[in-house]
Amino acid sequence: MTNELGASYLSTNAPPSDAEAASIQMEINDLLARVSQMEEQIRWRRSVLSAVRRLPEEILGEIFVFLLPEVLDSRSRTDLITLCLVCKSWRNAAILCRRLWKGLSVCKSQLSFDGVMKWLGRSAALPKALEVLHEEGDDGIQLANTALSRLLIEGLLLEHLTLEWPDTDVFLDALEVSEVTKTSQPLRHLKSLTLDLTSLWDSQRINLEPIFLNLPSTIIRFQIHLPWYDADIFEHLDPFLDLPESFARNLRALTITTDWNVRHTFELLKYCSNLETLTLVSGHPPYPLDDGIGSIPLWLPRLQTLKVENAPFDLVANLTALTTPSLLNMGIQFAFYDDINSDAHDAIEYLHSFLTLKSNCAQTLQSLKLGRLAGVPTDKLVEIFQDLPSLRCLALCGLNTAEHSDLFHVLFHRRKNSDGEACKPILPRLEVLELIELDHDYDLYWLPRFINLGELQRLQDVNSQSHADHPFQRLTVSRRKPTISKNLEAYVRLRQHVRASVEVFDLD
C-alpha cells in the first residue's frame, strides 16, 4: 500500500478492503519490528554508558570487601573466585584489593605451604590471619603438620592465628624457634591467637605449660578452648594451667571455653589486670565447685565488656569474686539448670549482687543482655533494672508468658508510688530494647507505655505528645512462632507516628 492510500484512509471513516487491511497490518508488523530493533540498540548503548562500567577498580574492590568475610573459608574463596571470573575489570579489582586476600581458613587435610603462601602473598604487606581447622576424618595429618611447621617458622607475617586441635609438639617447636632465632616472622608479630585444645587428652596428660611459657609477648587477644574435663587427669592437677604473668598482663581481650570448675578458670585470670574484654564460655556441665573459691578475689580495673555464655550456677555465684569498676557492657546467658526454680532464682540474686555491690558498675553500666530466663521471676528482673540508671541498651532472650507476662506492666507502674505520685523512673536512659525469642502469645500491651510511645487506645493523639524527654530509639522483637497478636499489630502501627524504629521478626 502506498503512503498516499494510507493517508486517504486517515482522513475518512471508510473501511479498507480485505487486501488493503492485510497490507496495512504488514506495514504495522514491519514498523513494530523496526521499533523493537531500535529499542534493543538503545538498551545496548545505554549499557555501554552505565555508571557501573565507570566505577574505579578501587571502589569495586571495596564493594567486594563488604560482600565477603575477613577470613575466607572454602565457600568464601569460591565466591571470590567467581567474582574474578565475571570480567577482566572485576578480576583486576579483586587482585588490586589487598584486604580480600589477607585472611585464610583451611582444614588440615587441605593445608599446603605453597598454596597458603601464594594466597596470603596477594595481600602484600598487610597483616594476615590464618586459621587451621580440624574436620572429622582428616587424612594426611602428618603432611599437614609438616606444612604447618613450615608456615609457622618460615611463613608470612601473621597478625592472627587459629589452631584447632593442633599437634602440640609442632606448635611448641615453632614457638621455641621463634624465641631462639630472630628470623622467624609469623609468631614474633602475633597480636591475636586462638587455640582449640578441646580433644587433646587421648587418655594421656598433655603438658601445655611449655606452650604458655613460650607464647609471644606481642599477643593482646587470646582465645583458648581447654580440653574437656577428664576425672583421671584432674586428680593430678592443682592447678592445671597458669598463664605467665608477663604474658597475662599484656592481654586486652581473653576468651576461655571450658567445662572445668571455677577455681581452674579463675586461676587463668589472676594476672590479667589489663583486660578490657573477657568472655567465659561453659561447654559441658562443670566439674563440681570446690569450697573456698570465694578466697580468690580478682581485680580487673580496665574491664569494659564481660560476656558469660551457658553460665553454670557456680560460675554465676562466683562473679562476686570479680571487681570491675569500669564495666560498661555485660552479657550473661544462663545454663539450663536441673532445679530450675531454685538455681535460676539464686543465680539472678548473685548477678544482682555482682552488678550493684561488688563490681561498682551499677551507675555506669550501659548495655545488658540476659539470656535463658526460664525460672527467673519478674520481680528479680525489676530489682536489677531499677539499680541500673545509665543503661542504654537492654536485650532479653527467653521471656515467657507463664513467668514474665506482667514484666512491662510492673515496669510501667513502678513510675508512681502508692499515692500516685511520680517517682524516679526505671531505665530512664533506655534507647534500645531487644526482645528475643518471645513466646508467640506473649502480651505486649504494656510495652509501648513503658517505653513512652503513648497509649494504644489513642493512636490519633500520639503525634501531639512531646518526645523531647524520651530517648528511646529502637525496638526489636523476635517471636518463636509466626503468630502476631492483635496487641503487637496495634503497636506496629505506632511506627508511623513516633521516632522510634520498630523491627518485628517471626522465628520458624
XYZ file of C-alpha atoms in Angstrom:
508
model
C 0.000 0.000 0.000
C 1.289 3.425 -0.888
C 1.636 6.176 1.706
C -0.930 8.215 -0.251
C -3.525 5.420 0.032
C -2.839 5.023 3.749
C -3.130 8.754 4.248
C -6.502 8.784 2.448
C -7.936 6.388 4.981
C -6.720 8.537 7.870
C -8.892 11.420 6.609
C -12.108 9.350 6.294
C -14.113 6.765 8.204
C -14.328 4.422 5.228
C -13.201 0.856 5.965
C -10.361 -0.637 3.850
C -10.881 -3.716 1.765
C -9.576 -7.075 2.999
C -6.482 -6.801 0.791
C -5.836 -3.266 1.932
C -6.296 -4.212 5.616
C -3.784 -7.082 5.229
C -1.304 -4.721 3.618
C -1.699 -2.180 6.418
C -1.205 -4.944 9.025
C 2.033 -5.999 7.316
C 3.252 -2.401 7.480
C 2.360 -2.299 11.190
C 4.322 -5.512 11.830
C 7.287 -4.116 9.946
C 7.206 -0.887 11.946
C 6.957 -2.833 15.247
C 9.975 -4.935 14.300
C 11.929 -1.804 13.493
C 10.863 -0.276 16.844
C 11.996 -3.420 18.676
C 15.360 -3.268 16.914
C 15.745 0.390 17.784
C 14.862 -0.251 21.451
C 17.436 -3.057 21.597
C 20.078 -0.736 20.141
C 19.131 1.919 22.688
C 19.403 -0.565 25.546
C 22.813 -1.728 24.301
C 24.112 1.823 24.030
C 22.740 2.697 27.474
C 24.503 -0.316 28.978
C 27.740 0.950 27.462
C 27.147 4.273 29.232
C 26.271 2.548 32.544
C 27.814 4.120 35.633
C 28.908 0.637 36.796
C 31.370 0.498 33.899
C 32.931 3.726 35.092
C 33.366 2.633 38.706
C 37.037 2.789 39.626
C 38.529 -0.615 40.355
C 39.325 0.566 43.871
C 35.592 1.123 44.532
C 34.705 -2.304 43.132
C 37.284 -3.842 45.422
C 35.748 -2.129 48.450
C 32.318 -3.471 47.472
C 33.789 -6.988 47.328
C 35.199 -6.484 50.824
C 31.691 -5.850 52.136
C 30.391 -8.980 50.383
C 32.928 -11.367 51.901
C 34.116 -12.141 55.446
C 37.568 -11.084 56.613
C 38.779 -14.692 56.877
C 37.783 -16.772 53.850
C 36.806 -20.406 54.229
C 36.327 -22.789 51.303
C 32.907 -21.414 50.363
C 34.010 -17.776 50.608
C 37.068 -18.479 48.482
C 34.808 -19.958 45.815
C 32.680 -16.795 45.935
C 35.768 -14.618 45.493
C 36.984 -16.662 42.541
C 33.519 -16.422 40.975
C 33.706 -12.619 41.226
C 37.079 -12.743 39.486
C 35.542 -14.702 36.592
C 32.811 -12.140 35.804
C 35.049 -9.938 33.660
C 38.554 -8.598 33.381
C 37.850 -5.394 35.313
C 36.286 -7.329 38.204
C 39.289 -9.630 38.314
C 41.660 -6.660 38.335
C 39.618 -5.033 41.102
C 39.810 -8.166 43.251
C 43.541 -8.616 42.691
C 44.245 -4.966 43.489
C 42.210 -5.071 46.724
C 44.788 -6.487 49.123
C 42.336 -6.846 52.006
C 40.457 -9.603 50.173
C 43.468 -11.898 50.434
C 44.703 -11.284 53.981
C 42.626 -13.944 55.781
C 42.532 -17.682 55.059
C 40.756 -20.583 56.802
C 41.706 -24.120 55.736
C 41.209 -27.628 57.053
C 44.259 -29.678 57.933
C 43.665 -32.076 55.050
C 43.811 -29.131 52.604
C 46.836 -27.434 54.137
C 49.600 -26.659 51.662
C 52.612 -24.455 52.327
C 52.819 -23.203 48.735
C 49.056 -22.704 48.462
C 48.795 -20.681 51.679
C 51.866 -18.619 50.819
C 50.538 -17.814 47.344
C 47.068 -16.851 48.601
C 48.178 -14.708 51.533
C 51.032 -13.276 49.468
C 48.494 -11.341 47.379
C 47.807 -9.154 50.426
C 51.331 -7.722 50.185
C 52.413 -6.099 53.466
C 49.011 -6.227 55.211
C 48.883 -8.179 58.497
C 47.492 -11.638 57.815
C 45.165 -14.138 59.519
C 45.462 -17.923 59.221
C 43.017 -20.472 60.622
C 43.938 -24.166 60.541
C 40.822 -26.172 61.376
C 40.174 -29.805 62.148
C 37.490 -31.840 60.430
C 36.291 -35.348 61.148
C 38.210 -37.929 59.181
C 41.129 -35.640 58.340
C 43.715 -37.648 56.415
C 47.315 -36.800 55.787
C 47.722 -35.145 59.182
C 51.469 -35.784 59.219
C 51.811 -33.998 55.888
C 49.641 -31.182 57.223
C 51.819 -30.886 60.323
C 54.892 -30.575 58.104
C 53.228 -27.776 56.119
C 52.047 -26.105 59.327
C 55.515 -26.265 60.830
C 56.972 -24.543 57.762
C 54.248 -21.895 57.795
C 54.832 -21.084 61.460
C 58.602 -20.928 61.074
C 59.173 -19.714 57.504
C 55.809 -18.239 56.543
C 54.449 -14.764 56.082
C 53.801 -12.136 58.738
C 50.758 -13.232 60.777
C 48.671 -10.983 62.990
C 46.095 -13.649 63.888
C 46.475 -17.429 64.141
C 43.855 -20.060 64.932
C 44.859 -23.678 65.545
C 42.121 -26.241 66.088
C 43.229 -29.492 67.726
C 46.869 -28.797 66.852
C 49.831 -31.105 67.277
C 51.293 -29.515 70.395
C 54.831 -30.598 69.525
C 54.670 -28.837 66.148
C 53.372 -25.646 67.735
C 55.899 -25.753 70.554
C 58.757 -26.266 68.084
C 57.626 -23.174 66.180
C 57.387 -21.145 69.393
C 60.853 -22.190 70.525
C 62.359 -21.395 67.121
C 60.659 -18.010 67.197
C 62.250 -17.277 70.559
C 65.713 -18.585 69.725
C 66.099 -17.114 66.252
C 65.030 -13.664 65.184
C 64.402 -14.676 61.577
C 61.037 -16.317 62.238
C 58.467 -13.648 61.460
C 54.957 -15.181 61.770
C 54.875 -15.800 65.514
C 57.031 -12.874 66.576
C 54.380 -10.449 65.345
C 51.220 -12.221 66.516
C 48.611 -9.998 68.136
C 45.744 -12.491 68.259
C 45.897 -16.223 68.958
C 43.145 -18.863 69.217
C 43.956 -22.357 70.473
C 41.242 -25.014 70.364
C 42.521 -27.856 72.554
C 39.174 -29.490 73.313
C 40.171 -33.017 72.245
C 43.822 -33.304 73.148
C 43.673 -35.742 76.041
C 43.762 -39.040 74.115
C 43.914 -40.791 77.507
C 47.241 -39.078 78.210
C 48.148 -35.998 80.149
C 49.006 -33.214 77.724
C 51.522 -30.791 79.157
C 50.636 -27.329 77.892
C 52.832 -25.400 80.285
C 55.806 -25.146 77.851
C 53.474 -23.673 75.224
C 52.201 -20.997 77.595
C 55.723 -20.157 78.729
C 56.783 -19.553 75.118
C 53.778 -17.561 73.873
C 54.903 -14.328 72.178
C 54.618 -11.222 74.326
C 53.094 -9.384 71.349
C 49.740 -11.189 71.796
C 46.993 -8.927 73.162
C 43.938 -11.042 72.176
C 43.895 -14.672 73.311
C 41.197 -17.338 72.927
C 41.635 -20.777 74.438
C 39.257 -23.747 74.258
C 40.501 -26.038 77.012
C 40.347 -29.859 76.817
C 37.142 -31.392 78.129
C 37.231 -32.453 81.746
C 38.750 -35.864 82.469
C 38.436 -37.095 86.083
C 41.533 -39.302 85.950
C 43.725 -36.458 84.753
C 42.261 -33.809 87.049
C 43.342 -35.810 90.084
C 46.890 -34.663 89.366
C 46.160 -31.033 88.526
C 46.316 -28.369 91.193
C 46.118 -26.027 89.377
C 46.413 -27.339 85.839
C 47.313 -24.163 83.976
C 48.842 -20.868 84.893
C 49.334 -18.101 82.334
C 52.759 -16.476 82.722
C 52.445 -13.118 84.445
C 54.288 -11.194 81.735
C 52.014 -12.685 79.045
C 48.781 -12.227 81.021
C 49.450 -8.561 81.799
C 49.733 -7.769 78.081
C 46.296 -9.180 77.264
C 43.468 -6.821 76.349
C 40.919 -9.467 75.307
C 40.578 -13.031 76.617
C 38.099 -15.811 75.805
C 38.052 -19.053 77.807
C 35.887 -22.003 76.767
C 35.923 -24.804 79.320
C 33.903 -27.256 81.390
C 36.424 -27.127 84.228
C 35.449 -25.805 87.628
C 35.541 -22.140 88.516
C 38.757 -22.395 90.502
C 40.750 -23.531 87.465
C 39.101 -20.896 85.275
C 39.803 -18.037 87.665
C 43.408 -19.150 88.121
C 43.954 -18.130 84.487
C 42.748 -14.611 85.282
C 44.842 -13.756 88.291
C 47.439 -11.739 86.351
C 45.103 -10.335 83.668
C 44.839 -6.915 85.254
C 44.742 -5.016 81.939
C 41.869 -6.906 80.324
C 39.261 -4.806 78.520
C 37.116 -7.679 77.198
C 36.522 -11.032 78.929
C 34.385 -13.867 77.564
C 33.720 -17.036 79.572
C 32.016 -19.933 77.786
C 30.979 -23.129 79.544
C 30.953 -26.216 77.350
C 29.546 -29.164 79.270
C 28.169 -29.345 82.831
C 31.017 -28.118 85.022
C 33.179 -30.057 87.397
C 31.823 -29.718 90.958
C 32.664 -26.438 92.649
C 35.410 -26.543 95.260
C 34.826 -24.916 98.603
C 36.918 -21.818 99.101
C 36.520 -20.369 95.636
C 35.454 -17.145 97.330
C 39.021 -16.699 98.564
C 40.251 -15.859 95.026
C 39.387 -12.163 94.527
C 40.219 -10.719 91.114
C 40.765 -7.013 90.394
C 40.062 -6.104 86.763
C 40.127 -2.297 86.779
C 40.052 -1.802 82.982
C 37.444 -4.394 82.056
C 34.709 -2.810 79.933
C 32.958 -5.862 78.439
C 32.095 -9.100 80.237
C 30.285 -11.950 78.470
C 29.312 -15.234 80.096
C 27.733 -17.903 77.878
C 25.927 -21.034 79.058
C 26.823 -19.968 82.590
C 26.618 -22.760 85.192
C 25.320 -21.855 88.618
C 28.732 -21.983 90.302
C 30.194 -19.508 87.821
C 27.357 -17.019 88.311
C 27.616 -17.472 92.061
C 31.289 -16.540 91.989
C 31.105 -13.480 89.753
C 31.312 -11.568 93.010
C 34.994 -12.548 93.067
C 35.467 -10.039 90.235
C 35.824 -6.333 90.894
C 35.159 -4.434 87.647
C 34.623 -0.713 88.287
C 34.918 0.246 84.588
C 32.400 -2.291 83.259
C 30.158 -0.851 80.526
C 28.760 -3.927 78.766
C 27.504 -7.126 80.396
C 26.004 -10.196 78.742
C 25.087 -13.418 80.502
C 23.346 -16.493 79.164
C 22.279 -18.821 81.941
C 22.694 -22.577 81.585
C 19.688 -24.892 81.726
C 19.591 -25.730 85.411
C 18.304 -29.072 86.678
C 16.463 -27.444 89.563
C 15.069 -24.560 87.570
C 13.039 -22.978 90.365
C 15.826 -22.677 92.924
C 19.062 -22.405 90.917
C 17.765 -19.830 88.453
C 16.356 -17.755 91.321
C 19.658 -17.889 93.202
C 21.698 -17.196 90.046
C 19.870 -13.940 89.372
C 20.410 -12.949 93.012
C 24.170 -13.435 92.627
C 24.133 -11.468 89.375
C 22.311 -8.624 91.105
C 24.857 -8.659 93.901
C 27.714 -8.564 91.402
C 26.297 -5.609 89.481
C 25.243 -3.462 92.419
C 27.727 -4.308 95.167
C 30.971 -5.953 94.133
C 31.575 -4.664 90.616
C 30.886 -0.992 91.416
C 29.481 -0.551 87.904
C 25.745 -0.157 88.565
C 25.794 3.592 87.961
C 27.789 3.369 84.718
C 26.661 0.143 83.001
C 25.320 0.974 79.521
C 24.496 -2.393 77.935
C 22.989 -5.560 79.438
C 21.938 -8.797 77.749
C 20.231 -11.605 79.674
C 19.560 -14.987 78.070
C 17.635 -18.150 79.046
C 15.389 -16.501 81.588
C 13.255 -19.539 82.419
C 12.932 -19.724 86.185
C 13.932 -16.094 86.720
C 10.995 -14.277 88.370
C 9.778 -10.897 87.173
C 10.376 -9.160 90.490
C 14.075 -10.091 90.396
C 14.450 -8.648 86.915
C 12.766 -5.435 88.025
C 15.091 -5.170 91.037
C 18.093 -5.338 88.722
C 16.710 -2.820 86.238
C 15.865 -0.219 88.879
C 19.501 -0.211 90.019
C 20.893 0.490 86.524
C 20.039 4.149 85.799
C 22.618 4.565 82.999
C 21.546 1.538 80.948
C 21.047 2.433 77.277
C 20.727 -0.981 75.623
C 18.778 -3.930 77.052
C 18.365 -7.344 75.423
C 16.158 -10.039 76.963
C 16.196 -13.532 75.472
C 13.617 -16.123 76.503
C 10.847 -14.121 78.141
C 7.858 -16.441 78.512
C 4.185 -15.892 79.148
C 3.988 -18.122 82.221
C 6.644 -16.290 84.247
C 7.076 -12.821 82.732
C 3.685 -11.791 81.355
C 3.471 -8.821 83.724
C 7.053 -7.551 83.302
C 6.279 -4.366 81.363
C 3.130 -3.763 83.404
C 5.272 -3.749 86.562
C 7.966 -1.603 84.962
C 5.397 0.965 83.850
C 3.634 1.205 87.203
C 6.883 1.476 89.157
C 6.991 5.056 87.899
C 4.446 6.009 90.549
C 4.374 5.336 94.255
C 1.413 4.067 96.265
C -0.028 7.613 96.454
C 0.005 8.002 92.688
C 2.845 10.486 92.745
C 5.583 10.311 90.146
C 8.831 8.767 91.323
C 12.224 8.009 89.859
C 11.619 6.075 86.594
C 13.195 2.721 85.844
C 15.704 2.706 82.957
C 15.279 6.436 82.212
C 18.015 6.453 79.537
C 16.970 3.334 77.660
C 17.463 3.777 73.907
C 17.420 0.227 72.502
C 15.306 -2.742 73.604
C 15.638 -6.219 72.067
C 13.139 -8.946 72.926
C 14.494 -12.200 71.544
C 12.603 -15.498 71.135
C 9.429 -14.353 72.846
C 6.606 -16.795 73.390
C 4.215 -16.465 70.464
C 1.363 -15.489 72.816
C 3.332 -13.010 74.917
C 1.159 -9.942 75.543
C 2.913 -6.684 74.648
C 0.051 -4.410 75.662
C 2.077 -2.524 78.277
C 5.300 -2.322 76.284
C 4.505 0.920 74.329
C 3.552 2.688 77.546
C 6.753 1.619 79.280
C 8.978 2.966 76.511
C 6.978 6.208 76.366
C 5.371 5.717 72.974
C 1.844 6.550 74.056
C -1.452 4.822 74.769
C -2.556 2.081 72.413
C -6.181 3.216 72.591
C -5.356 6.761 71.485
C -3.211 6.393 68.389
C -4.606 9.591 66.971
C -3.093 11.587 69.834
C 0.419 10.240 69.537
C 1.569 12.986 67.197
C 0.600 15.628 69.707
C 2.700 14.136 72.512
C 6.087 15.590 73.354
C 9.026 13.247 72.931
C 11.758 15.647 73.940
C 12.412 13.725 77.176
C 12.014 10.260 75.638
C 15.406 8.927 74.494
C 14.054 5.616 73.196
C 15.115 4.909 69.594
C 14.763 1.256 68.579
C 12.724 -1.831 69.431
C 13.426 -5.302 68.033
C 11.037 -8.201 68.663
C 11.504 -11.805 67.544
C 8.904 -14.495 68.253
C 9.240 -18.260 68.318
C 6.229 -18.866 66.091
C 4.832 -16.897 63.120
C 1.871 -15.578 65.120
C 1.326 -11.881 65.777
C -1.243 -10.912 68.367
C -3.623 -8.002 67.976
C -1.718 -6.073 70.605
C 1.503 -6.344 68.630
C -0.262 -5.368 65.416
C -1.571 -2.256 67.146
C 1.907 -1.475 68.381
C 3.432 -1.889 64.944
C 1.078 0.826 63.712
C 2.769 3.201 66.119
C 5.809 3.172 63.854
C 4.037 5.653 61.655
C 3.648 8.150 64.493
C 6.852 8.059 66.544
C 10.568 8.465 66.009
C 11.463 5.013 67.310
C 12.396 2.258 64.847
C 10.444 -0.971 65.216
C 11.513 -4.331 63.781
C 9.439 -7.493 64.181
C 10.701 -10.945 63.208
C 8.927 -14.280 63.257
C 11.103 -17.321 64.015
C 10.392 -20.663 62.368
